[in-house]
């Protein structure tokens, strides 16, 4: 059975304090790994798609990387507006295009 | 703004009732997906439609059904509602040749 585990569940950072969020996965036939940002009561906002091990993508202060077993979302010099829940999801070959989500990491960045 | 619209934003109803949630995908997208998000379960895939045809089913209860119409909008019907059905319901869409899903703002369902 496909599994997606995110850690930590919650993370508190000071503004400017860089860190990484982890997403470990077990799937048969990875089609893609996705990162989303979700603000309270809102829909998930797409950030990145990664397709193969070694791939990296960047957007502003965020950088996503992928290995055969896990993905990292690196946040460099975060600002308070980066506070949100970050969700990781996998799309596996045996489940069509459905996304299997982890429980998320709740990030709080304080001034 | 993802371009996916959902109505209504909020819905409050009683146990045993039936409701319909509506979703309009982004222009040009043929696939529509429905997800349920509750506090204890996280985001769970319910069902996918592609150009009017059911394509994949997830953890969707028999009391729930969906359809996609010729104009590509989709409706999720929830019947015989129970307290445990209270959740956020999201619709997402994806382009014909792409795998990335873009989510709508959601419908918050409260069953009293």
PDB file of C-alpha atoms in Angstrom:
ATOM      1  CA  UNK A   1       0.000   0.000   0.000  1.00  0.00           C
ATOM      2  CA  UNK A   2       1.248   3.486  -0.891  1.00  0.00           C
ATOM      3  CA  UNK A   3       2.359   5.555   2.100  1.00  0.00           C
ATOM      4  CA  UNK A   4       3.375   9.162   2.514  1.00  0.00           C
ATOM      5  CA  UNK A   5       4.835  10.378   5.821  1.00  0.00           C
ATOM      6  CA  UNK A   6       5.731  13.980   6.538  1.00  0.00           C
ATOM      7  CA  UNK A   7       7.939  15.220   9.346  1.00  0.00           C
ATOM      8  CA  UNK A   8       7.964  17.116  11.538  1.00  0.00           C
ATOM      9  CA  UNK A   9       4.227  17.553  12.162  1.00  0.00           C
ATOM     10  CA  UNK A  10       4.856  21.117  13.291  1.00  0.00           C
ATOM     11  CA  UNK A  11       7.821  23.453  13.025  1.00  0.00           C
ATOM     12  CA  UNK A  12       8.399  26.868  14.530  1.00  0.00           C
ATOM     13  CA  UNK A  13      11.150  29.036  13.061  1.00  0.00           C
ATOM     14  CA  UNK A  14      12.374  32.529  13.640  1.00  0.00           C
ATOM     15  CA  UNK A  15      12.403  34.826  10.650  1.00  0.00           C
ATOM     16  CA  UNK A  16      15.605  34.147   8.697  1.00  0.00           C
ATOM     17  CA  UNK A  17      16.180  30.695  10.269  1.00  0.00           C
ATOM     18  CA  UNK A  18      16.481  28.192   7.384  1.00  0.00           C
ATOM     19  CA  UNK A  19      15.213  24.617   7.720  1.00  0.00           C
ATOM     20  CA  UNK A  20      13.932  21.584   5.808  1.00  0.00           C
ATOM     21  CA  UNK A  21      10.689  19.644   5.748  1.00  0.00           C
ATOM     22  CA  UNK A  22      10.751  15.933   4.993  1.00  0.00           C
ATOM     23  CA  UNK A  23       8.408  13.735   2.979  1.00  0.00           C
ATOM     24  CA  UNK A  24       9.182  10.022   2.875  1.00  0.00           C
ATOM     25  CA  UNK A  25       7.175   7.788   0.566  1.00  0.00           C
ATOM     26  CA  UNK A  26       6.586   4.166  -0.343  1.00  0.00           C
ATOM     27  CA  UNK A  27       4.860   3.691  -3.677  1.00  0.00           C
ATOM     28  CA  UNK A  28       4.900   1.251  -6.536  1.00  0.00           C
ATOM     29  CA  UNK A  29       5.833   3.153  -9.658  1.00  0.00           C
ATOM     30  CA  UNK A  30       6.136   6.848  -8.826  1.00  0.00           C
ATOM     31  CA  UNK A  31       4.541   9.066 -11.468  1.00  0.00           C
ATOM     32  CA  UNK A  32       5.256  12.283  -9.623  1.00  0.00           C
ATOM     33  CA  UNK A  33       5.732  13.911  -6.209  1.00  0.00           C
ATOM     34  CA  UNK A  34       3.937  17.164  -5.510  1.00  0.00           C
ATOM     35  CA  UNK A  35       4.326  19.915  -2.922  1.00  0.00           C
ATOM     36  CA  UNK A  36       1.445  22.189  -2.011  1.00  0.00           C
ATOM     37  CA  UNK A  37       1.014  25.028   0.447  1.00  0.00           C
ATOM     38  CA  UNK A  38      -2.276  25.340   2.317  1.00  0.00           C
ATOM     39  CA  UNK A  39      -3.455  28.308   4.384  1.00  0.00           C
ATOM     40  CA  UNK A  40      -6.183  27.718   7.009  1.00  0.00           C
ATOM     41  CA  UNK A  41      -9.608  27.170   5.421  1.00  0.00           C
ATOM     42  CA  UNK A  42      -8.216  27.564   1.888  1.00  0.00           C
ATOM     43  CA  UNK A  43      -7.516  25.186  -0.977  1.00  0.00           C
ATOM     44  CA  UNK A  44      -4.024  23.731  -1.481  1.00  0.00           C
ATOM     45  CA  UNK A  45      -1.829  25.956  -3.641  1.00  0.00           C
ATOM     46  CA  UNK A  46       0.499  24.158  -6.051  1.00  0.00           C
ATOM     47  CA  UNK A  47       4.229  24.687  -5.507  1.00  0.00           C
ATOM     48  CA  UNK A  48       6.299  21.999  -7.275  1.00  0.00           C
ATOM     49  CA  UNK A  49       6.182  18.724  -9.182  1.00  0.00           C
ATOM     50  CA  UNK A  50       9.181  16.377  -9.144  1.00  0.00           C
ATOM     51  CA  UNK A  51       9.327  13.328 -11.389  1.00  0.00           C
ATOM     52  CA  UNK A  52      12.645  11.562 -10.902  1.00  0.00           C
ATOM     53  CA  UNK A  53      15.380  11.108  -8.302  1.00  0.00           C
ATOM     54  CA  UNK A  54      17.949  13.887  -8.411  1.00  0.00           C
ATOM     55  CA  UNK A  55      15.503  16.471  -9.668  1.00  0.00           C
ATOM     56  CA  UNK A  56      15.425  19.879  -7.942  1.00  0.00           C
ATOM     57  CA  UNK A  57      13.089  22.848  -8.335  1.00  0.00           C
ATOM     58  CA  UNK A  58      13.218  26.329  -6.822  1.00  0.00           C
ATOM     59  CA  UNK A  59      10.788  29.152  -6.294  1.00  0.00           C
ATOM     60  CA  UNK A  60      11.742  32.217  -4.280  1.00  0.00           C
ATOM     61  CA  UNK A  61      12.786  30.966  -0.809  1.00  0.00           C
ATOM     62  CA  UNK A  62      11.681  27.374  -1.463  1.00  0.00           C
ATOM     63  CA  UNK A  63      13.648  24.513  -3.000  1.00  0.00           C
ATOM     64  CA  UNK A  64      12.335  20.982  -3.451  1.00  0.00           C
ATOM     65  CA  UNK A  65      14.531  17.926  -3.976  1.00  0.00           C
ATOM     66  CA  UNK A  66      13.739  14.265  -4.652  1.00  0.00           C
ATOM     67  CA  UNK A  67      15.482  10.963  -3.939  1.00  0.00           C
ATOM     68  CA  UNK A  68      14.191   7.427  -4.454  1.00  0.00           C
ATOM     69  CA  UNK A  69      12.705   7.341  -0.953  1.00  0.00           C
ATOM     70  CA  UNK A  70      12.056  10.918   0.131  1.00  0.00           C
ATOM     71  CA  UNK A  71      11.688  14.539  -0.798  1.00  0.00           C
ATOM     72  CA  UNK A  72      12.814  17.637   1.040  1.00  0.00           C
ATOM     73  CA  UNK A  73      11.381  21.127   0.970  1.00  0.00           C
ATOM     74  CA  UNK A  74      14.127  23.532   1.963  1.00  0.00           C
ATOM     75  CA  UNK A  75      13.066  26.959   3.197  1.00  0.00           C
ATOM     76  CA  UNK A  76      15.825  29.571   3.087  1.00  0.00           C
ATOM     77  CA  UNK A  77      15.582  32.695   5.265  1.00  0.00           C
ATOM     78  CA  UNK A  78      11.828  32.286   5.833  1.00  0.00           C
ATOM     79  CA  UNK A  79       9.499  35.225   6.411  1.00  0.00           C
ATOM     80  CA  UNK A  80       6.292  35.301   8.499  1.00  0.00           C
ATOM     81  CA  UNK A  81       4.243  35.109   5.281  1.00  0.00           C
ATOM     82  CA  UNK A  82       5.699  31.621   4.696  1.00  0.00           C
ATOM     83  CA  UNK A  83       3.653  30.379   7.664  1.00  0.00           C
ATOM     84  CA  UNK A  84       1.261  27.708   6.368  1.00  0.00           C
ATOM     85  CA  UNK A  85       0.793  23.945   6.198  1.00  0.00           C
ATOM     86  CA  UNK A  86       2.977  22.296   3.572  1.00  0.00           C
ATOM     87  CA  UNK A  87       1.553  19.158   1.999  1.00  0.00           C
ATOM     88  CA  UNK A  88       3.387  16.465   0.101  1.00  0.00           C
ATOM     89  CA  UNK A  89       1.526  14.116  -2.257  1.00  0.00           C
ATOM     90  CA  UNK A  90       2.481  11.245  -4.552  1.00  0.00           C
ATOM     91  CA  UNK A  91       0.939  10.013  -7.738  1.00  0.00           C
ATOM     92  CA  UNK A  92       1.570   6.305  -8.243  1.00  0.00           C
ATOM     93  CA  UNK A  93       1.365   4.182 -11.342  1.00  0.00           C
ATOM     94  CA  UNK A  94      -1.223   1.814  -9.895  1.00  0.00           C
ATOM     95  CA  UNK A  95      -3.662   4.505  -8.755  1.00  0.00           C
ATOM     96  CA  UNK A  96      -4.114   6.512 -11.911  1.00  0.00           C
ATOM     97  CA  UNK A  97      -3.744  10.232 -11.361  1.00  0.00           C
ATOM     98  CA  UNK A  98      -5.161  10.388  -7.834  1.00  0.00           C
ATOM     99  CA  UNK A  99      -2.975  12.161  -5.285  1.00  0.00           C
ATOM    100  CA  UNK A 100      -2.088  10.391  -2.041  1.00  0.00           C
ATOM    101  CA  UNK A 101      -1.349  13.098   0.536  1.00  0.00           C
ATOM    102  CA  UNK A 102       0.706  13.110   3.687  1.00  0.00           C
ATOM    103  CA  UNK A 103      -0.723  14.725   6.821  1.00  0.00           C
ATOM    104  CA  UNK A 104       1.360  17.881   6.286  1.00  0.00           C
ATOM    105  CA  UNK A 105       3.851  20.000   8.224  1.00  0.00           C
ATOM    106  CA  UNK A 106       2.456  23.072   9.950  1.00  0.00           C
ATOM    107  CA  UNK A 107       5.067  25.837   9.718  1.00  0.00           C
ATOM    108  CA  UNK A 108       5.022  28.961  11.870  1.00  0.00           C
ATOM    109  CA  UNK A 109       7.577  31.688  11.214  1.00  0.00           C
ATOM    110  CA  UNK A 110       7.815  34.339  13.909  1.00  0.00           C
ATOM    111  CA  UNK A 111       9.254  37.851  13.436  1.00  0.00           C
TER     112      UNK A 111
ATOM    113  CA  UNK B   1      -6.530  32.174  -7.681  1.00  0.00           C
ATOM    114  CA  UNK B   2      -6.223  28.718  -9.296  1.00  0.00           C
ATOM    115  CA  UNK B   3      -9.070  29.238 -11.755  1.00  0.00           C
ATOM    116  CA  UNK B   4     -11.117  26.403 -10.209  1.00  0.00           C
ATOM    117  CA  UNK B   5     -14.407  27.573  -8.715  1.00  0.00           C
ATOM    118  CA  UNK B   6     -16.573  25.834  -6.139  1.00  0.00           C
ATOM    119  CA  UNK B   7     -20.006  26.650  -4.763  1.00  0.00           C
ATOM    120  CA  UNK B   8     -21.271  27.068  -2.157  1.00  0.00           C
ATOM    121  CA  UNK B   9     -18.444  28.156   0.172  1.00  0.00           C
ATOM    122  CA  UNK B  10     -20.312  27.011   3.248  1.00  0.00           C
ATOM    123  CA  UNK B  11     -23.146  24.558   3.756  1.00  0.00           C
ATOM    124  CA  UNK B  12     -24.895  23.764   7.014  1.00  0.00           C
ATOM    125  CA  UNK B  13     -27.428  20.962   7.057  1.00  0.00           C
ATOM    126  CA  UNK B  14     -28.914  18.258   9.262  1.00  0.00           C
ATOM    127  CA  UNK B  15     -28.265  14.549   9.529  1.00  0.00           C
ATOM    128  CA  UNK B  16     -30.144  12.484   6.970  1.00  0.00           C
ATOM    129  CA  UNK B  17     -30.276  15.271   4.413  1.00  0.00           C
ATOM    130  CA  UNK B  18     -28.846  15.397   0.886  1.00  0.00           C
ATOM    131  CA  UNK B  19     -26.628  18.152  -0.563  1.00  0.00           C
ATOM    132  CA  UNK B  20     -24.966  18.928  -3.892  1.00  0.00           C
ATOM    133  CA  UNK B  21     -21.583  20.558  -4.234  1.00  0.00           C
ATOM    134  CA  UNK B  22     -20.588  22.163  -7.526  1.00  0.00           C
ATOM    135  CA  UNK B  23     -17.213  22.613  -9.210  1.00  0.00           C
ATOM    136  CA  UNK B  24     -16.113  24.349 -12.404  1.00  0.00           C
ATOM    137  CA  UNK B  25     -12.628  23.366 -13.625  1.00  0.00           C
ATOM    138  CA  UNK B  26     -10.009  25.687 -15.109  1.00  0.00           C
ATOM    139  CA  UNK B  27     -10.552  26.592 -18.726  1.00  0.00           C
ATOM    140  CA  UNK B  28      -9.188  23.788 -20.934  1.00  0.00           C
ATOM    141  CA  UNK B  29      -8.913  21.197 -18.155  1.00  0.00           C
ATOM    142  CA  UNK B  30     -10.758  17.946 -18.813  1.00  0.00           C
ATOM    143  CA  UNK B  31     -10.143  16.132 -15.527  1.00  0.00           C
ATOM    144  CA  UNK B  32     -11.953  16.874 -12.298  1.00  0.00           C
ATOM    145  CA  UNK B  33     -11.053  15.316  -8.946  1.00  0.00           C
ATOM    146  CA  UNK B  34     -12.913  15.417  -5.630  1.00  0.00           C
ATOM    147  CA  UNK B  35     -11.170  15.252  -2.252  1.00  0.00           C
ATOM    148  CA  UNK B  36     -12.385  15.290   1.336  1.00  0.00           C
ATOM    149  CA  UNK B  37     -10.341  16.918   4.100  1.00  0.00           C
ATOM    150  CA  UNK B  38     -11.148  16.211   7.724  1.00  0.00           C
ATOM    151  CA  UNK B  39      -9.022  16.984  10.771  1.00  0.00           C
ATOM    152  CA  UNK B  40      -8.191  13.363  11.555  1.00  0.00           C
ATOM    153  CA  UNK B  41      -7.890  11.917   8.035  1.00  0.00           C
ATOM    154  CA  UNK B  42      -6.172  14.660   6.076  1.00  0.00           C
ATOM    155  CA  UNK B  43      -6.855  15.018   2.359  1.00  0.00           C
ATOM    156  CA  UNK B  44      -8.473  11.883   0.910  1.00  0.00           C
ATOM    157  CA  UNK B  45      -9.153  11.230  -2.773  1.00  0.00           C
ATOM    158  CA  UNK B  46     -12.778  10.447  -3.550  1.00  0.00           C
ATOM    159  CA  UNK B  47     -13.287  10.231  -7.317  1.00  0.00           C
ATOM    160  CA  UNK B  48     -11.987  11.418 -10.700  1.00  0.00           C
ATOM    161  CA  UNK B  49     -13.817  12.249 -13.922  1.00  0.00           C
ATOM    162  CA  UNK B  50     -12.217  12.799 -17.312  1.00  0.00           C
ATOM    163  CA  UNK B  51     -14.266  14.452 -20.044  1.00  0.00           C
ATOM    164  CA  UNK B  52     -17.525  13.168 -18.614  1.00  0.00           C
ATOM    165  CA  UNK B  53     -16.399   9.635 -17.807  1.00  0.00           C
ATOM    166  CA  UNK B  54     -15.549   8.226 -14.391  1.00  0.00           C
ATOM    167  CA  UNK B  55     -11.818   7.459 -14.422  1.00  0.00           C
ATOM    168  CA  UNK B  56     -10.830   6.466 -10.870  1.00  0.00           C
ATOM    169  CA  UNK B  57     -12.458   5.860  -7.506  1.00  0.00           C
ATOM    170  CA  UNK B  58     -10.928   6.254  -4.088  1.00  0.00           C
ATOM    171  CA  UNK B  59     -12.409   6.055  -0.615  1.00  0.00           C
ATOM    172  CA  UNK B  60     -15.833   7.240  -1.672  1.00  0.00           C
ATOM    173  CA  UNK B  61     -18.828   6.058   0.347  1.00  0.00           C
ATOM    174  CA  UNK B  62     -21.811   4.493  -1.410  1.00  0.00           C
ATOM    175  CA  UNK B  63     -23.920   7.409  -0.096  1.00  0.00           C
ATOM    176  CA  UNK B  64     -21.782   9.742  -2.220  1.00  0.00           C
ATOM    177  CA  UNK B  65     -21.925  10.067  -5.995  1.00  0.00           C
ATOM    178  CA  UNK B  66     -20.591  12.429  -8.600  1.00  0.00           C
ATOM    179  CA  UNK B  67     -20.945  13.302 -12.253  1.00  0.00           C
ATOM    180  CA  UNK B  68     -19.315  15.515 -14.849  1.00  0.00           C
ATOM    181  CA  UNK B  69     -21.505  17.312 -17.339  1.00  0.00           C
ATOM    182  CA  UNK B  70     -20.904  18.122 -21.049  1.00  0.00           C
ATOM    183  CA  UNK B  71     -19.728  21.640 -20.123  1.00  0.00           C
ATOM    184  CA  UNK B  72     -17.169  19.881 -17.846  1.00  0.00           C
ATOM    185  CA  UNK B  73     -18.499  21.197 -14.559  1.00  0.00           C
ATOM    186  CA  UNK B  74     -18.909  18.536 -11.899  1.00  0.00           C
ATOM    187  CA  UNK B  75     -21.259  17.907  -9.011  1.00  0.00           C
ATOM    188  CA  UNK B  76     -20.697  15.836  -5.888  1.00  0.00           C
ATOM    189  CA  UNK B  77     -23.884  14.539  -4.288  1.00  0.00           C
ATOM    190  CA  UNK B  78     -23.834  13.553  -0.625  1.00  0.00           C
ATOM    191  CA  UNK B  79     -26.898  11.811   0.787  1.00  0.00           C
ATOM    192  CA  UNK B  80     -28.102  10.401   4.119  1.00  0.00           C
ATOM    193  CA  UNK B  81     -25.637  12.741   5.750  1.00  0.00           C
ATOM    194  CA  UNK B  82     -24.006  11.827   9.039  1.00  0.00           C
ATOM    195  CA  UNK B  83     -22.150  13.946  11.577  1.00  0.00           C
ATOM    196  CA  UNK B  84     -18.879  12.407  10.399  1.00  0.00           C
ATOM    197  CA  UNK B  85     -19.386  13.789   6.893  1.00  0.00           C
ATOM    198  CA  UNK B  86     -18.609  17.277   8.189  1.00  0.00           C
ATOM    199  CA  UNK B  87     -15.430  18.281   6.385  1.00  0.00           C
ATOM    200  CA  UNK B  88     -13.913  20.473   3.713  1.00  0.00           C
ATOM    201  CA  UNK B  89     -14.604  19.192   0.204  1.00  0.00           C
ATOM    202  CA  UNK B  90     -12.179  20.227  -2.514  1.00  0.00           C
ATOM    203  CA  UNK B  91     -12.378  19.959  -6.240  1.00  0.00           C
ATOM    204  CA  UNK B  92      -9.238  19.979  -8.384  1.00  0.00           C
ATOM    205  CA  UNK B  93      -8.667  19.984 -12.131  1.00  0.00           C
ATOM    206  CA  UNK B  94      -5.765  19.091 -14.382  1.00  0.00           C
ATOM    207  CA  UNK B  95      -4.953  19.731 -18.054  1.00  0.00           C
ATOM    208  CA  UNK B  96      -5.300  16.967 -20.686  1.00  0.00           C
ATOM    209  CA  UNK B  97      -1.561  16.267 -20.945  1.00  0.00           C
ATOM    210  CA  UNK B  98      -0.508  17.234 -17.444  1.00  0.00           C
ATOM    211  CA  UNK B  99      -0.508  15.580 -14.064  1.00  0.00           C
ATOM    212  CA  UNK B 100      -0.500  18.647 -11.819  1.00  0.00           C
ATOM    213  CA  UNK B 101      -3.812  19.244 -10.073  1.00  0.00           C
ATOM    214  CA  UNK B 102      -5.029  22.754  -9.251  1.00  0.00           C
ATOM    215  CA  UNK B 103      -7.388  23.034  -6.318  1.00  0.00           C
ATOM    216  CA  UNK B 104     -10.453  25.148  -5.784  1.00  0.00           C
ATOM    217  CA  UNK B 105     -11.232  27.102  -2.599  1.00  0.00           C
ATOM    218  CA  UNK B 106     -13.374  24.292  -1.183  1.00  0.00           C
ATOM    219  CA  UNK B 107     -16.833  23.873   0.319  1.00  0.00           C
ATOM    220  CA  UNK B 108     -17.070  23.608   4.087  1.00  0.00           C
ATOM    221  CA  UNK B 109     -19.871  21.186   4.995  1.00  0.00           C
ATOM    222  CA  UNK B 110     -21.242  21.139   8.517  1.00  0.00           C
ATOM    223  CA  UNK B 111     -23.741  18.419   9.435  1.00  0.00           C
ATOM    224  CA  UNK B 112     -25.665  19.098  12.657  1.00  0.00           C
TER     225      UNK B 112
END
